[in-house]
Amino acid sequence: ELQTRNGAGKTSFIELVHFLLGGKAERDSLFRKTALAAFTFGMEFDLAEFPTIVKRSGSRPSRILFQAAFPDNWPEKPNSVDENTSDWVLSNEKWKRVLGKLIFEIPTDTEKFGPTFRSLFSYFVRRQSNEGFLSPITQSRWQYTWDQQVAISYLLGLDWTISSEWEAVRKKERTLQELRKAASGEEE
């Protein structure tokens, strides 16, 4: 009526998409608030060319319910079937691995500093609250440098393992520096 875009629900919609696609649901999450925790949110979308319905509730955020045509081809198998809805059940961690493999073709055996679905996805569905629009190479103000390097390399089809290996070296160097600092402190 007032022809304004304020208060139209854009941010809430972005948060809902993140929530349904494996985003964190910490205690202060919108979806875990008393007014919303009992509700189950869902969406239907095509996943690997098959219609998929995903559902998640703030009262049980680590549990993902879904209906899909061919979950047998997924890299992770459902934990069980929900007795009330007959939906397949996956943990949120397994759901993220499924999404990573089917959407971004992330290898399921990537090392510690490898690409993840959540990191890559956040480049495409950016959050203003994370300052995701400040730079084209970051999806969050708090994103680690190694994660930026791995994600951008992966998305551009470059060898992301170089960035991953560099982070492993940097981590070892930090550990050595801490050990040296601790050893020199003991000598005094």
Tab-separated table of C-alpha atoms in Angstrom:
chain	number	residue	atom	x	y	z
A	1	GLU	CA	0.000	0.000	0.000
A	2	LEU	CA	2.799	2.414	0.850
A	3	GLN	CA	5.000	1.038	-1.959
A	4	THR	CA	7.911	0.428	0.347
A	5	ARG	CA	10.239	-2.502	0.448
A	6	ASN	CA	10.834	-2.156	4.203
A	7	GLY	CA	9.177	-4.838	6.300
A	8	ALA	CA	8.277	-6.985	3.291
A	9	GLY	CA	9.961	-10.087	4.741
A	10	LYS	CA	13.046	-10.312	2.518
A	11	THR	CA	15.474	-10.845	5.383
A	12	SER	CA	13.159	-13.360	7.051
A	13	PHE	CA	12.890	-15.264	3.775
A	14	ILE	CA	16.693	-15.396	3.430
A	15	GLU	CA	16.983	-16.646	7.026
A	16	LEU	CA	14.349	-19.314	6.325
A	17	VAL	CA	16.216	-20.565	3.241
A	18	HIS	CA	19.454	-20.753	5.243
A	19	PHE	CA	17.663	-22.566	8.086
A	20	LEU	CA	16.174	-25.165	5.730
A	21	LEU	CA	19.470	-25.686	3.924
A	22	GLY	CA	21.556	-26.532	6.955
A	23	GLY	CA	22.219	-23.179	8.606
A	24	LYS	CA	23.058	-23.033	12.279
A	25	ALA	CA	20.147	-22.854	14.683
A	26	GLU	CA	21.806	-21.580	17.830
A	27	ARG	CA	19.805	-20.830	20.971
A	28	ASP	CA	19.201	-17.222	19.878
A	29	SER	CA	18.015	-18.252	16.392
A	30	LEU	CA	14.729	-16.787	15.193
A	31	PHE	CA	13.445	-20.327	14.657
A	32	ARG	CA	14.156	-21.374	18.252
A	33	LYS	CA	12.240	-18.482	19.812
A	34	THR	CA	9.262	-19.592	21.909
A	35	ALA	CA	6.750	-18.212	19.425
A	36	LEU	CA	8.196	-20.203	16.483
A	37	ALA	CA	9.973	-23.256	17.926
A	38	ALA	CA	6.911	-25.519	17.764
A	39	PHE	CA	6.316	-24.803	14.082
A	40	THR	CA	7.798	-26.821	11.239
A	41	PHE	CA	9.006	-24.823	8.257
A	42	GLY	CA	9.476	-26.288	4.822
A	43	MET	CA	10.026	-25.675	1.149
A	44	GLU	CA	9.933	-27.583	-2.086
A	45	PHE	CA	12.773	-27.285	-4.562
A	46	ASP	CA	14.583	-29.309	-7.198
A	47	LEU	CA	17.631	-31.128	-5.875
A	48	ALA	CA	19.713	-32.908	-8.491
A	49	GLU	CA	16.767	-32.555	-10.896
A	50	PHE	CA	14.300	-34.229	-8.526
A	51	PRO	CA	11.534	-32.481	-6.574
A	52	THR	CA	12.469	-32.435	-2.902
A	53	ILE	CA	10.538	-31.220	0.114
A	54	VAL	CA	12.597	-30.301	3.170
A	55	LYS	CA	11.226	-29.508	6.630
A	56	ARG	CA	12.868	-28.346	9.843
A	57	SER	CA	11.697	-27.221	13.246
A	58	GLY	CA	13.352	-24.989	15.807
A	59	SER	CA	12.377	-27.441	18.534
A	60	ARG	CA	14.556	-30.160	16.913
A	61	PRO	CA	17.011	-28.210	14.730
A	62	SER	CA	19.516	-31.041	14.261
A	63	ARG	CA	16.815	-33.170	12.581
A	64	ILE	CA	15.909	-32.649	8.932
A	65	LEU	CA	12.750	-34.149	7.453
A	66	PHE	CA	12.484	-34.550	3.714
A	67	GLN	CA	10.653	-36.199	0.867
A	68	ALA	CA	12.619	-36.933	-2.255
A	69	ALA	CA	12.206	-39.127	-5.299
A	70	PHE	CA	15.602	-40.867	-5.272
A	71	PRO	CA	17.440	-40.571	-1.949
A	72	ASP	CA	19.211	-43.885	-2.781
A	73	ASN	CA	21.643	-41.910	-4.966
A	74	TRP	CA	22.582	-39.557	-2.150
A	75	PRO	CA	26.020	-39.747	-0.513
A	76	GLU	CA	24.366	-40.002	2.922
A	77	LYS	CA	21.471	-42.295	3.688
A	78	PRO	CA	18.467	-41.314	5.815
A	79	ASN	CA	18.720	-42.201	9.497
A	80	SER	CA	15.110	-43.306	9.706
A	81	VAL	CA	11.527	-42.521	8.739
A	82	ASP	CA	9.457	-40.172	10.884
A	83	GLU	CA	6.600	-42.172	12.384
A	84	ASN	CA	4.150	-39.242	12.278
A	85	THR	CA	4.780	-37.901	8.779
A	86	SER	CA	6.499	-40.799	6.957
A	87	ASP	CA	9.210	-38.343	5.891
A	88	TRP	CA	12.837	-39.457	5.639
A	89	VAL	CA	15.028	-38.208	8.491
A	90	LEU	CA	18.627	-37.003	8.267
A	91	SER	CA	20.853	-35.225	10.736
A	92	ASN	CA	21.670	-31.654	9.772
A	93	GLU	CA	25.348	-32.606	9.311
A	94	LYS	CA	24.440	-35.352	6.830
A	95	TRP	CA	21.973	-33.021	5.088
A	96	LYS	CA	24.772	-30.495	4.489
A	97	ARG	CA	26.973	-33.222	2.988
A	98	VAL	CA	24.106	-34.287	0.691
A	99	LEU	CA	23.582	-30.688	-0.433
A	100	GLY	CA	27.322	-30.176	-0.954
A	101	LYS	CA	27.617	-33.243	-3.148
A	102	LEU	CA	24.414	-32.744	-5.148
A	103	ILE	CA	24.566	-28.968	-5.634
A	104	PHE	CA	28.300	-28.176	-5.746
A	105	GLU	CA	29.756	-31.645	-6.408
A	106	ILE	CA	31.962	-31.352	-3.326
A	107	PRO	CA	33.860	-34.599	-2.825
A	108	THR	CA	32.649	-36.387	0.298
A	109	ASP	CA	36.207	-37.059	1.445
A	110	THR	CA	37.533	-33.472	1.526
A	111	GLU	CA	40.096	-32.622	4.158
A	112	LYS	CA	39.663	-30.308	7.125
A	113	PHE	CA	40.283	-27.091	5.194
A	114	GLY	CA	38.188	-28.043	2.171
A	115	PRO	CA	35.069	-26.471	0.666
A	116	THR	CA	31.758	-26.918	2.468
A	117	PHE	CA	28.206	-26.510	1.278
A	118	ARG	CA	27.432	-23.797	3.830
A	119	SER	CA	30.452	-21.710	2.865
A	120	LEU	CA	29.791	-21.961	-0.879
A	121	PHE	CA	26.024	-21.483	-0.579
A	122	SER	CA	26.509	-18.302	1.421
A	123	TYR	CA	28.073	-16.654	-1.637
A	124	PHE	CA	24.786	-17.085	-3.503
A	125	VAL	CA	22.333	-16.285	-0.699
A	126	ARG	CA	24.111	-13.530	1.191
A	127	ARG	CA	23.027	-12.169	4.533
A	128	GLN	CA	23.074	-8.462	5.268
A	129	SER	CA	23.421	-9.263	8.985
A	130	ASN	CA	26.761	-10.992	8.271
A	131	GLU	CA	27.881	-8.056	6.107
A	132	GLY	CA	27.850	-10.394	3.143
A	133	PHE	CA	27.560	-7.575	0.616
A	134	LEU	CA	30.749	-5.710	1.562
A	135	SER	CA	33.100	-7.633	-0.699
A	136	PRO	CA	32.685	-9.939	-3.696
A	137	ILE	CA	35.233	-12.398	-2.292
A	138	THR	CA	33.734	-12.746	1.172
A	139	GLN	CA	30.302	-13.951	2.201
A	140	SER	CA	30.687	-12.814	5.819
A	141	ARG	CA	32.738	-10.315	7.756
A	142	TRP	CA	33.868	-13.146	10.045
A	143	GLN	CA	34.910	-15.533	7.271
A	144	TYR	CA	38.450	-16.874	7.665
A	145	THR	CA	40.972	-16.012	4.952
A	146	TRP	CA	41.600	-19.689	4.159
A	147	ASP	CA	37.850	-20.269	3.750
A	148	GLN	CA	37.628	-17.339	1.310
A	149	GLN	CA	40.563	-18.682	-0.685
A	150	VAL	CA	39.245	-22.250	-0.784
A	151	ALA	CA	35.685	-21.184	-1.656
A	152	ILE	CA	36.616	-18.737	-4.411
A	153	SER	CA	39.111	-21.201	-5.899
A	154	TYR	CA	36.520	-23.986	-5.836
A	155	LEU	CA	33.759	-21.838	-7.347
A	156	LEU	CA	36.074	-20.662	-10.141
A	157	GLY	CA	37.206	-24.215	-10.914
A	158	LEU	CA	40.754	-23.589	-9.707
A	159	ASP	CA	42.819	-25.968	-7.583
A	160	TRP	CA	41.374	-25.274	-4.143
A	161	THR	CA	43.700	-27.829	-2.527
A	162	ILE	CA	46.576	-25.333	-2.761
A	163	SER	CA	44.731	-22.926	-0.436
A	164	SER	CA	43.774	-25.823	1.798
A	165	GLU	CA	47.355	-27.053	2.060
A	166	TRP	CA	48.605	-23.525	2.791
A	167	GLU	CA	46.191	-23.270	5.704
A	168	ALA	CA	47.464	-26.575	7.079
A	169	VAL	CA	51.013	-25.163	6.906
A	170	ARG	CA	49.924	-21.895	8.577
A	171	LYS	CA	48.239	-23.871	11.353
A	172	LYS	CA	51.408	-25.896	11.969
A	173	GLU	CA	53.450	-22.665	12.068
A	174	ARG	CA	51.058	-21.146	14.638
A	175	THR	CA	51.343	-24.281	16.758
A	176	LEU	CA	55.155	-24.139	16.598
A	177	GLN	CA	55.113	-20.450	17.562
A	178	GLU	CA	52.899	-21.218	20.557
A	179	LEU	CA	55.187	-24.062	21.610
A	180	ARG	CA	58.249	-21.824	21.294
A	181	LYS	CA	56.523	-19.114	23.298
A	182	ALA	CA	55.524	-21.602	25.995
A	183	ALA	CA	59.040	-23.083	26.104
A	184	SER	CA	60.700	-19.674	26.377
A	185	GLY	CA	58.303	-18.721	29.164
A	186	GLU	CA	59.304	-21.808	31.143
A	187	GLU	CA	63.006	-21.019	30.836
A	188	GLU	CA	62.687	-17.606	32.501
